[in-house]
PDB file of C-alpha atoms and ligand atoms in Angstrom:
ATOM      1  CA  MET A   1      -5.021   4.918 -15.212  1.00 96.00           C
ATOM      2  CA  ARG A   2      -8.002   4.620 -12.953  1.00 97.00           C
ATOM      3  CA  ILE A   3      -8.946   7.710 -10.918  1.00 98.00           C
ATOM      4  CA  VAL A   4     -11.329   7.312  -7.975  1.00 98.00           C
ATOM      5  CA  GLU A   5     -12.360   9.775  -5.276  1.00 98.00           C
ATOM      6  CA  THR A   6     -13.344   8.617  -1.808  1.00 98.00           C
ATOM      7  CA  ASN A   7     -15.027  10.815   0.796  1.00 97.00           C
ATOM      8  CA  SER A   8     -14.541   8.762   3.948  1.00 96.00           C
ATOM      9  CA  PRO A   9     -12.398   5.952   5.337  1.00 97.00           C
ATOM     10  CA  ASP A  10     -15.331   3.587   4.662  1.00 98.00           C
ATOM     11  CA  GLU A  11     -15.274   4.502   0.989  1.00 98.00           C
ATOM     12  CA  THR A  12     -11.520   3.901   0.929  1.00 98.00           C
ATOM     13  CA  TRP A  13     -12.134   0.458   2.457  1.00 98.00           C
ATOM     14  CA  ALA A  14     -14.721  -0.238  -0.245  1.00 98.00           C
ATOM     15  CA  LEU A  15     -12.254   0.736  -2.983  1.00 98.00           C
ATOM     16  CA  ALA A  16      -9.572  -1.485  -1.427  1.00 98.00           C
ATOM     17  CA  ALA A  17     -12.040  -4.383  -1.230  1.00 98.00           C
ATOM     18  CA  GLU A  18     -12.875  -3.954  -4.909  1.00 98.00           C
ATOM     19  CA  LEU A  19      -9.184  -4.185  -5.786  1.00 98.00           C
ATOM     20  CA  ALA A  20      -8.699  -7.152  -3.455  1.00 98.00           C
ATOM     21  CA  ASP A  21     -11.315  -9.021  -5.505  1.00 97.00           C
ATOM     22  CA  GLU A  22      -9.486  -8.257  -8.752  1.00 97.00           C
ATOM     23  CA  LEU A  23      -5.837  -8.806  -7.817  1.00 97.00           C
ATOM     24  CA  GLY A  24      -4.233 -12.219  -7.554  1.00 95.00           C
ATOM     25  CA  PRO A  25      -1.306 -13.698  -5.648  1.00 96.00           C
ATOM     26  CA  GLY A  26       2.048 -12.126  -6.373  1.00 95.00           C
ATOM     27  CA  THR A  27       0.690  -8.595  -6.667  1.00 96.00           C
ATOM     28  CA  VAL A  28       2.963  -5.917  -5.229  1.00 97.00           C
ATOM     29  CA  ILE A  29       1.161  -2.643  -4.493  1.00 98.00           C
ATOM     30  CA  ALA A  30       3.265   0.523  -4.221  1.00 98.00           C
ATOM     31  CA  LEU A  31       1.458   3.177  -2.188  1.00 98.00           C
ATOM     32  CA  HIS A  32       2.361   6.844  -2.473  1.00 98.00           C
ATOM     33  CA  GLY A  33       1.036   9.881  -0.628  1.00 97.00           C
ATOM     34  CA  ASP A  34       1.822  12.290   2.197  1.00 95.00           C
ATOM     35  CA  LEU A  35       1.452  11.427   5.879  1.00 93.00           C
ATOM     36  CA  GLY A  36      -2.239  11.067   6.631  1.00 93.00           C
ATOM     37  CA  ALA A  37      -3.178  10.562   2.973  1.00 96.00           C
ATOM     38  CA  GLY A  38      -4.784   7.195   3.704  1.00 96.00           C
ATOM     39  CA  LYS A  39      -2.179   4.579   2.732  1.00 97.00           C
ATOM     40  CA  THR A  40      -2.572   2.581   5.940  1.00 96.00           C
ATOM     41  CA  CYS A  41      -6.350   3.013   5.809  1.00 97.00           C
ATOM     42  CA  PHE A  42      -6.359   1.541   2.284  1.00 98.00           C
ATOM     43  CA  ILE A  43      -4.260  -1.438   3.440  1.00 98.00           C
ATOM     44  CA  GLN A  44      -6.567  -1.982   6.428  1.00 97.00           C
ATOM     45  CA  GLY A  45      -9.514  -2.181   4.048  1.00 98.00           C
ATOM     46  CA  TYR A  46      -7.576  -4.522   1.800  1.00 98.00           C
ATOM     47  CA  ALA A  47      -6.741  -6.744   4.783  1.00 98.00           C
ATOM     48  CA  ALA A  48     -10.379  -6.873   5.866  1.00 98.00           C
ATOM     49  CA  ALA A  49     -11.318  -7.993   2.356  1.00 98.00           C
ATOM     50  CA  LEU A  50      -8.777 -10.815   2.692  1.00 98.00           C
ATOM     51  CA  ASP A  51     -10.530 -11.879   5.928  1.00 98.00           C
ATOM     52  CA  ILE A  52      -7.606 -10.818   8.097  1.00 98.00           C
ATOM     53  CA  ASP A  53      -8.860 -10.221  11.651  1.00 93.00           C
ATOM     54  CA  GLU A  54      -5.615  -8.979  13.147  1.00 92.00           C
ATOM     55  CA  PRO A  55      -5.357  -5.178  13.220  1.00 92.00           C
ATOM     56  CA  ILE A  56      -2.941  -3.690  10.687  1.00 92.00           C
ATOM     57  CA  THR A  57      -0.769  -1.186  12.481  1.00 85.00           C
ATOM     58  CA  SER A  58       2.128   0.938  11.342  1.00 76.00           C
ATOM     59  CA  PRO A  59       5.016  -0.836  12.995  1.00 64.00           C
ATOM     60  CA  THR A  60       7.389   1.503  14.810  1.00 63.00           C
ATOM     61  CA  TYR A  61      10.461  -0.670  14.986  1.00 66.00           C
ATOM     62  CA  THR A  62       9.807  -3.254  12.322  1.00 71.00           C
ATOM     63  CA  LEU A  63       9.375  -2.369   8.695  1.00 85.00           C
ATOM     64  CA  ILE A  64       7.383  -5.416   7.803  1.00 88.00           C
ATOM     65  CA  GLY A  65       4.173  -6.972   9.098  1.00 91.00           C
ATOM     66  CA  GLU A  66       2.938 -10.369   7.933  1.00 92.00           C
ATOM     67  CA  TYR A  67      -0.712 -11.358   8.163  1.00 95.00           C
ATOM     68  CA  GLU A  68      -2.584 -14.558   7.325  1.00 96.00           C
ATOM     69  CA  GLY A  69      -5.877 -14.323   5.460  1.00 96.00           C
ATOM     70  CA  ARG A  70      -7.558 -15.671   2.336  1.00 96.00           C
ATOM     71  CA  LEU A  71      -4.174 -14.740   0.867  1.00 96.00           C
ATOM     72  CA  PRO A  72      -1.162 -13.808   2.988  1.00 96.00           C
ATOM     73  CA  LEU A  73      -0.563 -10.052   3.193  1.00 96.00           C
ATOM     74  CA  HIS A  74       2.823  -8.462   3.672  1.00 95.00           C
ATOM     75  CA  HIS A  75       2.697  -4.852   4.825  1.00 95.00           C
ATOM     76  CA  ILE A  76       5.921  -2.895   4.403  1.00 93.00           C
ATOM     77  CA  ASP A  77       6.255   0.711   5.594  1.00 93.00           C
ATOM     78  CA  LEU A  78       9.394   2.500   4.410  1.00 93.00           C
ATOM     79  CA  TYR A  79       8.617   5.822   6.107  1.00 91.00           C
ATOM     80  CA  ARG A  80      11.748   5.636   8.225  1.00 87.00           C
ATOM     81  CA  LEU A  81      14.055   5.033   5.296  1.00 87.00           C
ATOM     82  CA  SER A  82      16.028   7.931   3.931  1.00 81.00           C
ATOM     83  CA  GLY A  83      16.129   6.466   0.426  1.00 79.00           C
ATOM     84  CA  PRO A  84      17.176   3.626  -1.882  1.00 80.00           C
ATOM     85  CA  GLU A  85      20.715   3.457  -0.450  1.00 84.00           C
ATOM     86  CA  GLU A  86      19.332   2.515   2.941  1.00 85.00           C
ATOM     87  CA  ALA A  87      16.751   0.201   1.364  1.00 84.00           C
ATOM     88  CA  LEU A  88      19.504  -1.820  -0.331  1.00 85.00           C
ATOM     89  CA  GLY A  89      20.549  -3.531   2.888  1.00 83.00           C
ATOM     90  CA  LEU A  90      17.061  -4.690   3.826  1.00 83.00           C
ATOM     91  CA  GLY A  91      16.758  -7.618   1.426  1.00 84.00           C
ATOM     92  CA  LEU A  92      13.273  -6.406   0.525  1.00 86.00           C
ATOM     93  CA  GLU A  93      12.972  -8.854  -2.360  1.00 84.00           C
ATOM     94  CA  GLU A  94      12.567 -11.657   0.167  1.00 85.00           C
ATOM     95  CA  TYR A  95       9.300 -10.100   1.242  1.00 85.00           C
ATOM     96  CA  PHE A  96       7.705  -9.843  -2.195  1.00 87.00           C
ATOM     97  CA  ASP A  97       5.434 -12.769  -1.632  1.00 80.00           C
ATOM     98  CA  VAL A  98       4.653 -14.696  -4.833  1.00 87.00           C
ATOM     99  CA  ASN A  99       1.847 -16.505  -3.012  1.00 92.00           C
ATOM    100  CA  GLY A 100       0.312 -13.431  -1.485  1.00 96.00           C
ATOM    101  CA  ILE A 101      -0.116  -9.689  -1.666  1.00 97.00           C
ATOM    102  CA  THR A 102       2.605  -7.199  -0.735  1.00 96.00           C
ATOM    103  CA  ALA A 103       1.603  -3.603   0.035  1.00 97.00           C
ATOM    104  CA  ILE A 104       4.392  -1.023   0.445  1.00 95.00           C
ATOM    105  CA  GLU A 105       3.916   2.442   1.959  1.00 95.00           C
ATOM    106  CA  TRP A 106       6.408   5.104   0.829  1.00 94.00           C
ATOM    107  CA  ALA A 107       7.419   2.726  -1.967  1.00 94.00           C
ATOM    108  CA  GLU A 108       9.358   5.472  -3.771  1.00 93.00           C
ATOM    109  CA  ARG A 109      11.992   5.190  -1.027  1.00 91.00           C
ATOM    110  CA  ALA A 110      12.934   1.814  -2.501  1.00 92.00           C
ATOM    111  CA  GLU A 111      12.900   2.956  -6.111  1.00 88.00           C
ATOM    112  CA  GLY A 112      14.861   0.569  -8.322  1.00 89.00           C
ATOM    113  CA  LEU A 113      14.526  -2.288  -5.829  1.00 91.00           C
ATOM    114  CA  LEU A 114      10.899  -3.128  -6.532  1.00 93.00           C
ATOM    115  CA  PRO A 115       9.553  -5.661  -9.042  1.00 92.00           C
ATOM    116  CA  PRO A 116       8.803  -4.432 -12.580  1.00 89.00           C
ATOM    117  CA  ASP A 117       5.060  -5.117 -12.617  1.00 90.00           C
ATOM    118  CA  LEU A 118       4.095  -2.953  -9.641  1.00 95.00           C
ATOM    119  CA  LEU A 119       0.584  -1.686  -9.129  1.00 97.00           C
ATOM    120  CA  HIS A 120       0.881   1.959  -8.108  1.00 98.00           C
ATOM    121  CA  VAL A 121      -1.721   3.571  -5.850  1.00 98.00           C
ATOM    122  CA  GLN A 122      -1.162   7.310  -5.473  1.00 98.00           C
ATOM    123  CA  ILE A 123      -3.299   9.099  -2.902  1.00 98.00           C
ATOM    124  CA  LYS A 124      -3.814  12.816  -2.673  1.00 98.00           C
ATOM    125  CA  ALA A 125      -5.745  14.388   0.186  1.00 97.00           C
ATOM    126  CA  ASP A 126      -7.754  17.552  -0.109  1.00 93.00           C
ATOM    127  CA  SER A 127      -6.696  19.541   2.952  1.00 82.00           C
ATOM    128  CA  HIS A 128     -10.154  21.085   3.436  1.00 87.00           C
ATOM    129  CA  THR A 129     -12.365  18.029   3.054  1.00 89.00           C
ATOM    130  CA  GLY A 130     -12.126  14.282   3.629  1.00 88.00           C
ATOM    131  CA  THR A 131     -11.798  13.719  -0.088  1.00 97.00           C
ATOM    132  CA  ARG A 132      -8.966  11.501  -1.236  1.00 98.00           C
ATOM    133  CA  THR A 133      -8.108  11.143  -4.915  1.00 98.00           C
ATOM    134  CA  PHE A 134      -6.705   7.737  -5.833  1.00 98.00           C
ATOM    135  CA  ARG A 135      -4.704   7.232  -9.016  1.00 98.00           C
ATOM    136  CA  ILE A 136      -4.251   3.549  -9.750  1.00 98.00           C
ATOM    137  CA  PHE A 137      -1.993   2.342 -12.549  1.00 98.00           C
ATOM    138  CA  ARG A 138       0.499  -0.344 -13.519  1.00 97.00           C
ATOM    139  CA  GLU A 139       4.202   0.453 -13.593  1.00 93.00           C
ATOM    140  CA  ASN A 140       4.298   0.021 -17.377  1.00 86.00           C
ATOM    141  CA  GLU A 141       1.456   2.537 -17.814  1.00 87.00           C
ATOM    142  CA  ALA A 142       3.253   5.166 -15.739  1.00 63.00           C
TER     143      ALA A 142
HETATM  144  N1  LIG B   1     -11.440   9.407   2.257  1.00 55.60           N
HETATM  145  C1  LIG B   1     -10.577   8.996   3.216  1.00 55.60           C
HETATM  146  N2  LIG B   1      -9.819   7.880   3.010  1.00 55.60           N
HETATM  147  C2  LIG B   1      -8.911   7.488   3.928  1.00 55.60           C
HETATM  148  N3  LIG B   1      -8.677   8.107   5.103  1.00 55.60           N
HETATM  149  C3  LIG B   1      -9.396   9.221   5.366  1.00 55.60           C
HETATM  150  C4  LIG B   1     -10.368   9.704   4.444  1.00 55.60           C
HETATM  151  N4  LIG B   1     -10.924  10.820   4.973  1.00 55.60           N
HETATM  152  C5  LIG B   1     -10.332  11.021   6.156  1.00 55.60           C
HETATM  153  N5  LIG B   1      -9.416  10.058   6.416  1.00 55.60           N
HETATM  154  C6  LIG B   1      -8.539  10.008   7.615  1.00 55.60           C
HETATM  155  O1  LIG B   1      -7.206  10.240   7.192  1.00 55.60           O
HETATM  156  C7  LIG B   1      -6.298   9.491   7.982  1.00 55.60           C
HETATM  157  C8  LIG B   1      -5.446   8.591   7.095  1.00 55.60           C
HETATM  158  O2  LIG B   1      -4.436   8.036   7.899  1.00 55.60           O
HETATM  159  P1  LIG B   1      -3.464   6.882   7.412  1.00 55.60           P
HETATM  160  O3  LIG B   1      -4.216   5.880   6.621  1.00 55.60           O
HETATM  161  O4  LIG B   1      -2.726   6.409   8.609  1.00 55.60           O
HETATM  162  O5  LIG B   1      -2.479   7.707   6.432  1.00 55.60           O
HETATM  163  P2  LIG B   1      -1.043   7.313   5.885  1.00 55.60           P
HETATM  164  O6  LIG B   1      -0.811   5.842   6.113  1.00 55.60           O
HETATM  165  O7  LIG B   1      -1.096   7.679   4.415  1.00 55.60           O
HETATM  166  O8  LIG B   1      -0.067   8.186   6.611  1.00 55.60           O
HETATM  167  C9  LIG B   1      -7.136   8.684   8.961  1.00 55.60           C
HETATM  168  O9  LIG B   1      -7.181   9.374  10.181  1.00 55.60           O
HETATM  169  C10 LIG B   1      -8.522   8.655   8.302  1.00 55.60           C
HETATM  170  O10 LIG B   1      -9.570   8.551   9.247  1.00 55.60           O
HETATM  171 MG1  LIG B   2       0.725   4.817   7.081  1.00 55.60          MG
END
């Protein structure tokens, strides 16, 4: 388990860029954390590191955004899902891109439907400061 604290969105971007240098095609990143924790911010930093110019937004009506960069990036946000039952019908597995990176916000809402070698990124915000604590670990280390 790797534990890193960031004190600003810029530092979160820097952490994401570091990971983007280390992780290869086929990686599926499961992001966890409350609303406002910094999941989207992390993915925006990751996208920038992949030379993606298009802004990464949190899609309101679509669950999945696809972006072209040094590697393709699939951004999935499961916030609107009630849980795994609802996730079943989505055919999520089609979006786990073996040639690119898949980053999933609220990944726990699709528990049991995700690949076995997930990289988990858990983010906890300190409510009084801008500090975010990142816990980064592989599924099999959990
Ligand atoms: N260290 C930090 N890392 C990431 N975001 C931070 C940090 N400090 C403050 N913020 C702010 O927290 C918010 C995170 O929002 P967002 O990434 O959309 O959260 P989530 O996707 O988890 O709901 C942003 O407004 C960002 O500016
Ligand atoms: Mg978000």
